Short mmCIF file of C-alpha atoms in Angstrom, two decimals:
data_model
loop_
_atom_site.label_atom_id
_atom_site.label_comp_id
_atom_site.label_asym_id
_atom_site.label_seq_id
_atom_site.Cartn_x
_atom_site.Cartn_y
_atom_site.Cartn_z
CA MET A 1 -40.11 86.19 112.62
CA SER A 2 -43.19 84.81 114.69
CA VAL A 3 -42.82 82.02 114.08
CA GLN A 4 -40.37 79.27 113.59
CA VAL A 5 -38.98 77.32 110.06
CA ILE A 6 -38.27 73.64 110.48
CA ASN A 7 -38.36 70.62 108.21
CA SER A 8 -41.06 67.32 108.75
CA LYS A 9 -38.51 65.40 110.96
CA GLU A 10 -37.25 68.09 113.45
CA ALA A 11 -41.92 68.90 113.08
CA ALA A 12 -42.12 64.88 114.00
CA ALA A 13 -39.97 65.19 116.96
CA LEU A 14 -41.86 68.08 118.35
CA ILE A 15 -44.95 66.00 119.00
CA PRO A 16 -45.56 64.74 122.48
CA ASP A 17 -47.00 61.61 123.81
CA GLY A 18 -50.76 62.13 124.48
CA ALA A 19 -51.54 64.63 121.88
CA VAL A 20 -54.88 65.51 120.67
CA ILE A 21 -54.47 65.87 117.03
CA ALA A 22 -56.85 68.34 114.45
CA LEU A 23 -55.47 66.79 110.99
CA ASP A 24 -57.02 68.12 107.33
CA GLY A 25 -56.77 66.01 104.40
CA PHE A 26 -59.07 64.65 102.05
CA LEU A 27 -57.74 61.53 100.37
CA GLY A 28 -54.17 62.88 99.17
CA THR A 29 -55.29 66.51 98.87
CA ASP A 30 -53.98 68.80 101.72
CA VAL A 31 -52.37 65.99 103.68
CA PRO A 32 -49.06 67.13 105.58
CA GLU A 33 -48.25 63.33 104.55
CA GLU A 34 -44.36 64.47 105.31
CA ILE A 35 -44.83 65.10 108.80
CA LEU A 36 -47.15 61.90 109.59
CA GLU A 37 -44.30 59.85 107.46
CA ASN A 38 -41.55 60.74 110.11
CA MET A 39 -43.78 60.76 112.64
CA ARG A 40 -44.37 56.96 111.95
CA ALA A 41 -40.58 56.84 111.27
CA ARG A 42 -39.79 58.10 114.65
CA PHE A 43 -41.88 56.31 116.74
CA ARG A 44 -41.08 52.98 114.99
CA ALA A 45 -37.24 54.32 116.07
CA THR A 46 -38.42 55.75 119.64
CA GLY A 47 -41.56 54.45 120.35
CA HIS A 48 -42.92 58.12 120.30
CA PRO A 49 -45.06 59.74 120.18
CA LYS A 50 -47.39 57.34 121.93
CA ASP A 51 -51.14 57.71 123.44
CA LEU A 52 -51.86 59.62 120.26
CA ASP A 53 -55.82 61.00 119.99
CA VAL A 54 -56.27 61.97 116.55
CA TRP A 55 -59.65 63.05 114.95
CA HIS A 56 -59.80 63.87 111.22
CA ALA A 57 -63.28 64.68 109.37
CA SER A 58 -62.67 62.84 105.49
CA GLY A 59 -60.73 60.26 105.08
CA ILE A 60 -57.54 60.56 104.08
CA GLY A 61 -55.12 58.04 102.54
CA ASP A 62 -54.54 56.20 99.17
CA GLY A 63 -55.98 53.16 100.58
CA LYS A 64 -52.28 51.51 101.08
CA ASP A 65 -49.98 53.29 103.20
CA LYS A 66 -49.77 56.75 103.23
CA GLY A 67 -52.03 59.51 105.48
CA THR A 68 -53.42 57.84 108.33
CA ASN A 69 -52.29 54.57 107.25
CA ASN A 70 -49.19 56.41 109.50
CA PHE A 71 -50.56 55.59 112.90
CA ALA A 72 -51.01 51.90 112.57
CA GLU A 73 -48.26 51.24 114.99
CA PRO A 74 -49.77 49.42 118.09
CA GLY A 75 -49.31 51.83 121.02
CA MET A 76 -49.12 54.90 118.79
CA LEU A 77 -52.73 55.37 118.98
CA LYS A 78 -55.30 56.24 122.25
CA ARG A 79 -58.15 57.20 120.44
CA LEU A 80 -58.65 57.71 116.68
CA VAL A 81 -62.25 59.65 116.11
CA GLY A 82 -62.42 59.98 111.95
CA GLY A 83 -64.97 60.28 109.21
CA HIS A 84 -63.83 58.31 106.59
CA TRP A 85 -61.78 54.72 107.37
CA ALA A 86 -61.58 53.03 103.97
CA LEU A 87 -58.20 54.09 102.62
CA ALA A 88 -56.45 53.08 105.74
CA PRO A 89 -56.74 49.42 105.64
CA GLN A 90 -53.69 48.92 107.78
CA LEU A 91 -55.47 50.03 110.82
CA GLN A 92 -58.44 47.73 110.24
CA PRO A 93 -56.36 45.01 112.16
CA LEU A 94 -56.31 47.19 115.10
CA VAL A 95 -59.02 48.24 115.32
CA ALA A 96 -60.27 44.93 115.76
CA ASN A 97 -57.94 44.14 117.45
CA ASN A 98 -58.81 46.70 120.42
CA ASP A 99 -55.70 48.32 120.07
CA PHE A 100 -57.16 51.41 120.60
CA GLN A 101 -61.06 53.40 120.48
CA ALA A 102 -61.95 53.57 117.36
CA PHE A 103 -65.18 56.08 116.35
CA ASN A 104 -66.76 57.02 113.05
CA PHE A 105 -68.84 60.13 112.76
CA PRO A 106 -70.69 61.91 110.05
CA GLN A 107 -68.04 63.99 107.94
CA GLY A 108 -69.47 67.00 108.42
CA VAL A 109 -70.70 66.95 111.65
CA LEU A 110 -66.73 66.56 112.18
CA SER A 111 -65.81 69.10 109.62
CA GLN A 112 -67.87 71.25 111.30
CA ILE A 113 -66.76 70.59 115.24
CA PHE A 114 -63.35 72.15 115.04
CA ARG A 115 -65.29 75.25 114.25
CA ASP A 116 -66.72 74.60 117.65
CA ALA A 117 -63.32 73.80 119.23
CA ALA A 118 -61.61 76.72 118.52
CA ALA A 119 -64.68 78.76 120.42
CA HIS A 120 -64.65 76.29 123.12
CA LYS A 121 -68.29 75.26 122.49
CA PRO A 122 -68.51 71.35 124.69
CA VAL A 123 -70.88 69.75 122.51
CA GLN A 124 -72.21 70.31 118.72
CA LEU A 125 -75.94 70.21 118.66
CA ASN A 126 -76.82 68.47 115.44
CA THR A 127 -79.41 66.33 114.04
CA VAL A 128 -77.31 64.19 111.85
CA GLY A 129 -76.67 60.66 112.86
CA LEU A 130 -80.20 60.64 114.07
CA GLY A 131 -81.54 56.72 113.84
CA THR A 132 -78.13 55.22 111.92
CA PHE A 133 -74.87 53.67 114.23
CA VAL A 134 -74.03 57.21 114.96
CA ASP A 135 -77.29 57.11 117.94
CA PRO A 136 -75.86 56.50 121.10
CA ASP A 137 -79.18 54.52 121.16
CA VAL A 138 -77.92 51.92 118.56
CA ALA A 139 -73.67 52.45 118.81
CA GLY A 140 -73.07 55.66 119.76
CA GLY A 141 -70.14 55.43 116.67
CA ARG A 142 -68.33 53.06 118.07
CA LEU A 143 -65.99 50.55 115.94
CA ASN A 144 -64.36 48.18 118.86
CA GLU A 145 -65.04 47.73 121.96
CA ALA A 146 -62.51 49.39 122.94
CA ALA A 147 -64.82 52.44 122.41
CA LYS A 148 -67.08 51.20 124.68
CA ALA A 149 -64.58 53.65 127.03
CA SER A 150 -65.16 56.95 125.81
CA THR A 151 -68.55 58.42 125.32
CA LEU A 152 -68.84 60.48 122.21
CA VAL A 153 -72.20 61.37 121.89
CA ASN A 154 -75.24 62.01 123.96
CA LYS A 155 -78.88 62.23 122.99
CA MET A 156 -81.16 65.72 123.98
CA GLN A 157 -83.86 67.23 123.38
CA ILE A 158 -84.15 70.98 122.05
CA HIS A 159 -88.19 72.39 122.40
CA GLY A 160 -89.35 68.72 122.00
CA LYS A 161 -86.73 67.87 118.94
CA ASP A 162 -84.61 65.09 119.16
CA TYR A 163 -80.97 65.97 118.84
CA LEU A 164 -77.23 64.56 118.62
CA ALA A 165 -74.80 66.24 121.42
CA TYR A 166 -71.64 65.51 119.82
CA GLU A 167 -68.45 66.24 122.11
CA VAL A 168 -66.00 68.85 121.35
CA PRO A 169 -62.30 67.55 121.71
CA THR A 170 -59.72 70.04 122.65
CA PRO A 171 -56.88 69.29 120.68
CA ASN A 172 -53.08 70.62 121.56
CA VAL A 173 -51.33 70.05 117.94
CA ALA A 174 -53.21 71.08 114.39
CA LEU A 175 -51.35 69.00 111.22
CA LEU A 176 -51.68 70.99 108.25
CA ARG A 177 -50.48 71.50 104.42
CA GLY A 178 -50.38 74.94 102.63
CA THR A 179 -49.12 75.92 99.40
CA TYR A 180 -46.03 79.29 100.80
CA ALA A 181 -45.57 80.44 103.67
CA ASP A 182 -44.33 83.98 103.83
CA GLU A 183 -41.89 84.98 106.85
CA ASN A 184 -44.64 85.65 109.47
CA GLY A 185 -46.29 81.83 109.05
CA ASN A 186 -49.20 83.67 107.13
CA VAL A 187 -50.35 80.72 104.87
CA SER A 188 -51.51 80.94 101.31
CA PHE A 189 -53.60 78.59 99.62
CA GLU A 190 -54.36 79.41 96.04
CA ASP A 191 -51.73 75.60 94.56
CA GLU A 192 -54.33 73.38 96.66
CA PRO A 193 -57.94 72.23 95.15
CA LEU A 194 -59.51 72.60 98.52
CA THR A 195 -58.94 74.39 101.61
CA LEU A 196 -60.69 71.64 103.85
CA ILE A 197 -60.54 72.84 107.60
CA ALA A 198 -57.37 73.95 107.79
CA THR A 199 -58.67 77.46 108.83
CA SER A 200 -60.65 75.53 111.51
CA CYS A 201 -57.87 73.12 112.57
CA ALA A 202 -55.16 76.20 113.05
CA MET A 203 -57.12 78.30 115.32
CA ALA A 204 -58.60 75.51 117.40
CA ALA A 205 -54.96 74.05 118.41
CA HIS A 206 -54.19 77.71 119.02
CA ASN A 207 -56.77 78.76 121.18
CA ASN A 208 -56.39 75.79 122.70
CA GLY A 209 -53.19 76.41 124.02
CA GLY A 210 -51.94 74.35 121.74
CA LYS A 211 -49.05 74.07 118.07
CA VAL A 212 -50.14 74.84 115.17
CA PHE A 213 -47.75 72.74 111.89
CA VAL A 214 -48.38 74.20 108.58
CA GLN A 215 -45.91 72.09 105.54
CA VAL A 216 -46.17 74.01 102.62
CA LYS A 217 -44.11 73.88 99.33
CA ARG A 218 -41.75 77.47 100.33
CA VAL A 219 -41.29 80.19 102.72
CA VAL A 220 -41.17 83.78 101.14
CA LYS A 221 -41.16 87.17 101.50
CA ALA A 222 -43.35 88.91 104.11
CA GLY A 223 -45.81 91.11 101.92
CA SER A 224 -45.52 88.88 98.97
CA LEU A 225 -48.38 86.88 98.87
CA LYS A 226 -52.25 87.89 98.45
CA PRO A 227 -54.33 88.60 101.51
CA LYS A 228 -57.70 87.05 100.14
CA ASP A 229 -55.44 83.24 98.71
CA ILE A 230 -54.02 83.68 102.99
CA ARG A 231 -56.35 80.93 104.60
CA ILE A 232 -54.22 80.46 108.11
CA PRO A 233 -53.19 83.51 109.63
CA GLY A 234 -49.76 83.46 110.68
CA VAL A 235 -50.65 84.84 114.25
CA VAL A 236 -51.85 80.88 114.86
CA VAL A 237 -49.07 79.43 113.31
CA ASP A 238 -46.24 77.87 115.57
CA TYR A 239 -44.16 75.83 112.74
CA ILE A 240 -43.55 75.89 109.15
CA VAL A 241 -42.64 72.70 107.63
CA GLU A 242 -40.52 73.25 104.22
CA THR A 243 -41.34 69.94 101.88
CA GLU A 244 -38.33 67.91 100.98
CA ASN A 245 -40.26 67.79 97.87
CA ALA A 246 -41.12 71.05 96.45
CA ASP A 247 -41.29 70.23 93.29
CA MET A 248 -44.41 67.91 92.88
CA THR A 249 -46.51 69.38 90.02
CA LYS A 250 -49.77 67.09 90.19
CA GLN A 251 -52.08 66.52 92.60
CA THR A 252 -53.03 62.71 93.12
CA THR A 253 -52.41 60.82 96.28
CA ASP A 254 -48.32 61.59 96.12
CA THR A 255 -48.18 64.99 95.20
CA TYR A 256 -49.12 68.34 94.90
CA TYR A 257 -50.42 70.33 92.22
CA ASN A 258 -52.25 70.48 89.44
CA PRO A 259 -54.13 74.18 88.09
CA ASP A 260 -56.70 72.05 86.08
CA PHE A 261 -58.24 71.93 89.53
CA VAL A 262 -57.33 75.70 91.06
CA GLU A 263 -58.39 77.64 87.34
CA ALA A 264 -61.69 78.52 86.66
CA ASN A 265 -60.76 79.57 82.54
CA VAL A 266 -59.09 75.71 82.39
CA VAL A 267 -62.29 73.94 80.07
CA LYS A 268 -62.01 70.69 79.86
CA PRO A 269 -64.47 69.46 77.20
CA LYS A 270 -65.96 66.07 77.88
CA GLY A 271 -66.12 64.92 74.05
CA ASP A 272 -68.52 62.93 73.11
CA ILE A 273 -70.35 60.50 75.84
CA ASP A 274 -70.53 57.05 74.40
CA LEU A 275 -71.53 54.84 77.12
CA PRO A 276 -72.25 51.25 76.05
CA LEU A 277 -75.93 49.54 76.81
CA ASN A 278 -75.10 47.65 79.75
CA PRO A 279 -76.78 47.16 83.44
CA LYS A 280 -74.57 50.00 84.42
CA LYS A 281 -75.96 52.10 82.21
CA VAL A 282 -79.68 50.38 82.73
CA ILE A 283 -79.52 52.15 86.38
CA ALA A 284 -78.32 54.90 85.71
CA ARG A 285 -80.83 55.98 83.18
CA ARG A 286 -83.64 54.86 85.41
CA ALA A 287 -82.26 56.77 88.16
CA SER A 288 -81.27 60.07 86.46
CA PHE A 289 -85.66 59.95 85.68
CA PHE A 290 -86.45 61.22 89.30
CA LYS A 291 -84.29 63.61 88.47
CA LYS A 292 -87.16 66.72 88.37
CA PRO A 293 -85.95 69.82 85.22
CA THR A 294 -86.22 71.96 88.48
CA ASP A 295 -83.63 70.30 89.82
CA LYS A 296 -80.95 72.12 89.81
CA ILE A 297 -78.64 71.58 92.56
CA VAL A 298 -77.36 67.64 92.31
CA ASN A 299 -74.89 65.99 94.06
CA PHE A 300 -72.94 62.47 93.41
CA GLY A 301 -71.74 60.04 95.01
CA ILE A 302 -68.68 58.78 94.64
CA GLY A 303 -68.71 54.95 93.16
CA LYS A 304 -69.25 53.99 90.07
CA TYR A 305 -72.66 53.26 89.56
CA PRO A 306 -73.70 57.28 91.03
CA GLU A 307 -70.71 58.58 88.84
CA THR A 308 -72.51 57.06 85.65
CA VAL A 309 -76.01 58.81 86.41
CA SER A 310 -73.70 62.05 85.69
CA LEU A 311 -72.37 60.59 82.12
CA VAL A 312 -76.03 59.32 81.13
CA LEU A 313 -77.71 62.99 82.00
CA ASP A 314 -75.21 64.14 79.62
CA GLU A 315 -75.88 61.72 77.05
CA GLU A 316 -79.23 62.80 77.32
CA GLY A 317 -79.24 66.15 76.56
CA GLN A 318 -80.08 66.18 80.00
CA GLY A 319 -77.03 67.97 82.25
CA SER A 320 -77.38 71.43 81.06
CA GLY A 321 -77.86 73.66 83.39
CA ILE A 322 -76.99 71.62 86.70
CA ILE A 323 -74.31 72.50 89.24
CA THR A 324 -72.90 69.56 90.87
CA THR A 325 -71.18 69.58 94.42
CA VAL A 326 -68.88 68.07 96.50
CA GLU A 327 -68.61 67.31 100.19
CA PRO A 328 -65.54 69.11 100.79
CA GLY A 329 -66.11 72.30 98.99
CA THR A 330 -65.97 72.34 94.80
CA PHE A 331 -69.38 73.56 93.27
CA GLY A 332 -69.64 72.90 88.97
CA GLY A 333 -66.49 72.46 86.95
CA VAL A 334 -65.98 68.60 87.01
CA PRO A 335 -65.87 66.52 89.42
CA LEU A 336 -63.45 63.98 89.82
CA GLY A 337 -62.98 59.98 90.61
CA GLY A 338 -60.85 57.76 91.98
CA GLY A 339 -57.58 59.03 93.95
CA ASP A 340 -58.28 62.96 92.98
CA PHE A 341 -62.25 62.06 93.97
CA GLY A 342 -63.13 66.25 96.20
CA SER A 343 -61.82 67.75 93.77
CA ALA A 344 -62.64 68.85 89.95
CA ILE A 345 -61.50 70.13 86.97
CA ALA A 346 -62.14 74.39 86.33
CA PRO A 347 -64.44 74.51 89.51
CA GLU A 348 -67.12 77.72 89.13
CA ALA A 349 -66.66 78.03 93.10
CA THR A 350 -64.56 76.46 96.21
CA ILE A 351 -65.01 76.96 99.85
CA ASP A 352 -64.29 75.10 103.12
CA GLU A 353 -65.57 72.00 103.83
CA PRO A 354 -67.68 73.92 107.38
CA TYR A 355 -69.62 76.08 104.54
CA MET A 356 -70.76 73.17 102.22
CA PHE A 357 -71.34 71.85 105.02
CA ASP A 358 -73.89 74.38 106.71
CA PHE A 359 -74.67 74.52 103.10
CA TYR A 360 -76.23 70.88 102.72
CA ASP A 361 -78.07 70.65 106.11
CA GLY A 362 -79.89 73.22 105.11
CA GLY A 363 -80.95 71.63 102.13
CA GLY A 364 -78.87 73.00 99.53
CA ILE A 365 -79.17 70.11 97.60
CA ASP A 366 -81.71 69.06 95.83
CA ILE A 367 -81.26 65.64 94.78
CA THR A 368 -78.45 63.20 95.54
CA PHE A 369 -77.43 59.99 94.27
CA LEU A 370 -75.40 57.84 96.17
CA GLY A 371 -74.65 53.79 96.08
CA LEU A 372 -76.02 50.69 97.44
CA ALA A 373 -74.14 48.11 99.13
CA GLU A 374 -76.96 46.61 100.94
CA ALA A 375 -80.94 47.76 102.26
CA ASP A 376 -83.23 45.55 104.73
CA VAL A 377 -87.09 45.83 105.34
CA LYS A 378 -87.28 49.01 106.88
CA GLY A 379 -85.42 50.83 103.93
CA ASN A 380 -82.36 51.47 105.60
CA VAL A 381 -79.31 51.60 104.09
CA ASN A 382 -75.62 50.07 104.74
CA VAL A 383 -72.91 51.63 103.11
CA SER A 384 -69.73 51.82 105.68
CA GLN A 385 -69.73 48.36 107.28
CA PHE A 386 -69.39 44.91 106.05
CA GLY A 387 -68.19 42.27 109.34
CA PRO A 388 -64.21 43.24 109.89
CA LYS A 389 -64.04 45.94 106.54
CA ILE A 390 -64.34 49.42 107.92
CA ALA A 391 -65.83 52.04 105.15
CA GLY A 392 -67.13 54.21 107.24
CA THR A 393 -69.54 56.97 106.42
CA GLY A 394 -68.08 60.01 104.76
CA GLY A 395 -70.57 62.69 104.50
CA PHE A 396 -73.30 59.53 103.38
CA VAL A 397 -75.43 60.49 106.28
CA ASP A 398 -75.08 64.27 106.42
CA ILE A 399 -76.10 63.94 102.79
CA THR A 400 -78.57 61.73 103.03
CA GLN A 401 -80.59 63.50 105.55
CA ASN A 402 -80.75 66.63 104.35
CA THR A 403 -81.48 66.33 100.64
CA PRO A 404 -85.03 66.19 99.85
CA THR A 405 -84.97 63.29 96.78
CA ILE A 406 -82.43 60.40 97.53
CA VAL A 407 -81.45 57.77 94.71
CA PHE A 408 -79.17 55.12 95.75
CA ASN A 409 -77.94 52.87 92.78
CA GLY A 410 -76.70 49.41 92.92
CA THR A 411 -77.35 46.02 91.29
CA PHE A 412 -79.28 43.64 92.56
CA THR A 413 -77.06 41.02 93.85
CA ALA A 414 -72.68 41.40 94.63
CA GLY A 415 -69.89 38.82 93.42
CA GLY A 416 -69.49 37.58 90.48
CA LEU A 417 -73.02 38.75 89.09
CA LYS A 418 -73.26 38.67 85.24
CA GLU A 419 -75.30 40.19 83.55
CA HIS A 420 -76.34 41.48 79.50
CA ILE A 421 -78.86 43.44 77.42
CA GLU A 422 -80.82 42.00 74.51
CA ASP A 423 -83.10 42.34 72.42
CA GLY A 424 -84.50 44.99 75.03
CA LYS A 425 -84.87 42.56 77.52
CA LEU A 426 -82.17 42.10 80.84
CA VAL A 427 -80.65 38.71 80.59
CA ILE A 428 -79.17 37.62 84.17
CA ASP A 429 -76.00 35.10 83.15
CA GLN A 430 -74.76 34.66 86.20
CA GLU A 431 -76.35 35.70 89.45
CA GLY A 432 -73.80 37.20 91.86
CA LYS A 433 -72.94 35.53 95.01
CA PHE A 434 -74.13 38.08 97.50
CA ASP A 435 -77.50 38.60 98.15
CA LYS A 436 -77.71 42.66 98.97
CA PHE A 437 -81.18 42.72 100.24
CA PRO A 438 -81.16 41.03 103.73
CA GLU A 439 -83.62 41.43 106.49
CA SER A 440 -81.45 44.04 108.57
CA VAL A 441 -78.64 45.52 107.41
CA GLN A 442 -75.31 45.48 109.31
CA GLN A 443 -75.04 48.87 110.25
CA ILE A 444 -77.40 51.20 109.64
CA THR A 445 -75.78 54.93 108.06
CA PHE A 446 -79.50 55.67 106.21
CA SER A 447 -82.20 55.49 108.71
CA GLY A 448 -85.35 53.77 106.34
CA ASP A 449 -87.30 55.54 109.39
CA VAL A 450 -86.19 59.42 110.30
CA ALA A 451 -86.86 59.53 105.93
CA TYR A 452 -90.43 58.50 106.37
CA ALA A 453 -90.91 61.30 109.19
CA ASN A 454 -88.72 63.61 107.85
CA GLY A 455 -91.50 63.89 104.09
CA GLN A 456 -88.16 63.00 102.08
CA LYS A 457 -88.48 60.56 99.26
CA VAL A 458 -86.27 57.86 98.75
CA PHE A 459 -85.55 55.53 95.76
CA TYR A 460 -83.37 52.42 94.91
CA VAL A 461 -82.63 51.60 91.81
CA THR A 462 -81.09 48.29 90.84
CA GLU A 463 -80.73 46.73 87.11
CA ARG A 464 -83.85 44.08 88.10
CA ALA A 465 -86.37 45.78 90.32
CA VAL A 466 -86.51 49.76 91.72
CA PHE A 467 -88.26 50.55 95.43
CA LYS A 468 -89.03 52.97 96.86
CA LEU A 469 -89.99 53.95 100.43
CA GLY A 470 -93.38 54.05 102.01
CA LYS A 471 -95.13 53.37 105.44
CA ASN A 472 -93.85 49.98 105.76
CA GLY A 473 -90.47 50.39 104.27
CA LEU A 474 -88.92 49.24 100.99
CA GLU A 475 -91.93 48.98 98.65
CA LEU A 476 -91.66 47.12 94.93
CA ILE A 477 -92.98 49.63 92.39
CA GLU A 478 -90.74 48.21 88.64
CA ILE A 479 -89.13 45.11 87.57
CA ALA A 480 -87.60 44.82 84.66
CA PRO A 481 -88.44 43.40 81.14
CA GLY A 482 -87.28 39.62 80.62
CA VAL A 483 -87.29 39.67 84.98
CA ASP A 484 -89.41 37.23 86.19
CA LEU A 485 -90.54 38.28 89.54
CA ASN A 486 -89.90 34.93 91.77
CA LYS A 487 -86.98 33.29 90.56
CA ASP A 488 -84.80 36.97 89.67
CA ILE A 489 -86.16 39.63 93.04
CA LEU A 490 -87.91 37.85 95.70
CA ASP A 491 -85.47 34.76 96.29
CA HIS A 492 -83.42 36.78 96.65
CA MET A 493 -84.45 38.99 99.19
CA ALA A 494 -84.20 37.72 103.20
CA PHE A 495 -88.15 39.20 102.99
CA LYS A 496 -90.67 39.88 101.18
CA PRO A 497 -91.13 43.48 100.37
CA VAL A 498 -94.46 45.24 100.23
CA ILE A 499 -95.66 45.44 96.37
CA SER A 500 -97.49 47.86 94.80
CA ASP A 501 -100.87 47.77 93.56
CA GLY A 502 -99.33 49.26 90.36
CA LEU A 503 -96.81 47.72 90.32
CA LYS A 504 -95.03 47.80 86.41
CA GLU A 505 -92.25 47.22 84.27
CA MET A 506 -89.47 49.98 83.87
CA ASP A 507 -90.06 52.01 80.52
CA PRO A 508 -88.70 49.58 77.67
CA ARG A 509 -86.44 52.83 76.07
CA ILE A 510 -83.73 52.17 79.07
CA PHE A 511 -83.31 49.27 77.32
CA ARG A 512 -82.73 50.15 73.81
CA GLU A 513 -80.49 52.42 72.28
CA PRO A 514 -80.35 54.93 70.80
CA PRO A 515 -80.03 57.59 73.67
CA MET A 516 -83.81 58.22 74.46
CA MET A 517 -82.88 61.97 74.67
CA LYS A 518 -85.84 63.19 76.85
CA GLN A 519 -86.72 61.81 80.61
CA ALA A 520 -89.64 58.78 80.81
CA GLY A 521 -91.18 61.11 84.36
#
């Protein structure tokens, strides 16, 4: 055998101090959790491995103690460059205390950067991130003072056009998870919902003289795996780590495998959709109007408002013919939320994550529906950082900078907001404590200036007002029936938006049952 079969404790003991780690995973999918947990246990016992430089593309964890939370020990990290941070709350106090250098780069950029690392390319050139907090003219993706010790992104021009030049890491350790490994180290992924960046990470570490560790359910005989099921060839694998819990049978943040996520012939009927008429449905209904019949490739972001748009389209008879995509690599099927976000029931196709972002970067999506946390006078949107709380961008920057039509969705205020629909009107029972339209957002995750210059169509849909992105920033184009322009809208904005000469009331059908069955246009 050209590879060694070891257990997760032995794997953790082989990670050197100062390692540059390429880590794969999406929430709990494909995460080598046993290796990570044993690394943390080893550090607590011995102080090693320390000063780690960890790079990962997606959010990895359960929002409690799994995934990248395993690095939340003072001194264990030197730097962490991640695409999403909300799932690792244990890291956030360490970021605030400047215990290590913390960076947040777009998920797509990071998913593609490991391919560049495998090919020994010095930088990755990309327009993704221009005008946002990732831009070196803004914050360079830095999340704390400690990160000022490093510069990982610069700006340059090619043929008169601005690009961001992201520094490419040189990983010497890859930590990955597959389904089975044969005796030659070839790793299959037939039971994994996603393939993510495993191939790229393995090749990046191998080609930089490093070691590749792959956690699997068990080792099988050489030649027993189908060649096309193998996503990591054995020639780049050094250690196969057999899990101590090979009987996992359901894919969640804790476990392994659900056949519905990987088999196309599994059909899960949605049943009758019966959404109550409430402000959430009003937002989703109005947002759905922006989808044209020619918009076939659709992306729905995570969160109750974007996900409700998908349900409304089905309820209103507008969902047929739509192909949904989710950034870690699925086309079609029924996209899932919560701890299974990223996976889909009976997907039509699943591809590697870097290729999905190639598709996105090239304008492959027709329209996207995303969450709205806060927006400012320029039409900038922040979904990534709120005071000391770091959410991270995920694929938000990649998607919003390359999709022709963007529809942001969310309530007008937040924090204790109570509303209901009565007699075809919106009734505000209790106003939210927090206004979501400041003069300037805390962090620019979406740049209104860049979007306007690129000719994108951008809309901001709330239950009481609809805005569009215009030449001079946010422009109010519609208000809900029953709403007072000054008391309910302008008084809760830190700036006065441009008010359209054609300001009108939102379509009254949005506020009534039964289902409309027809878009209002």
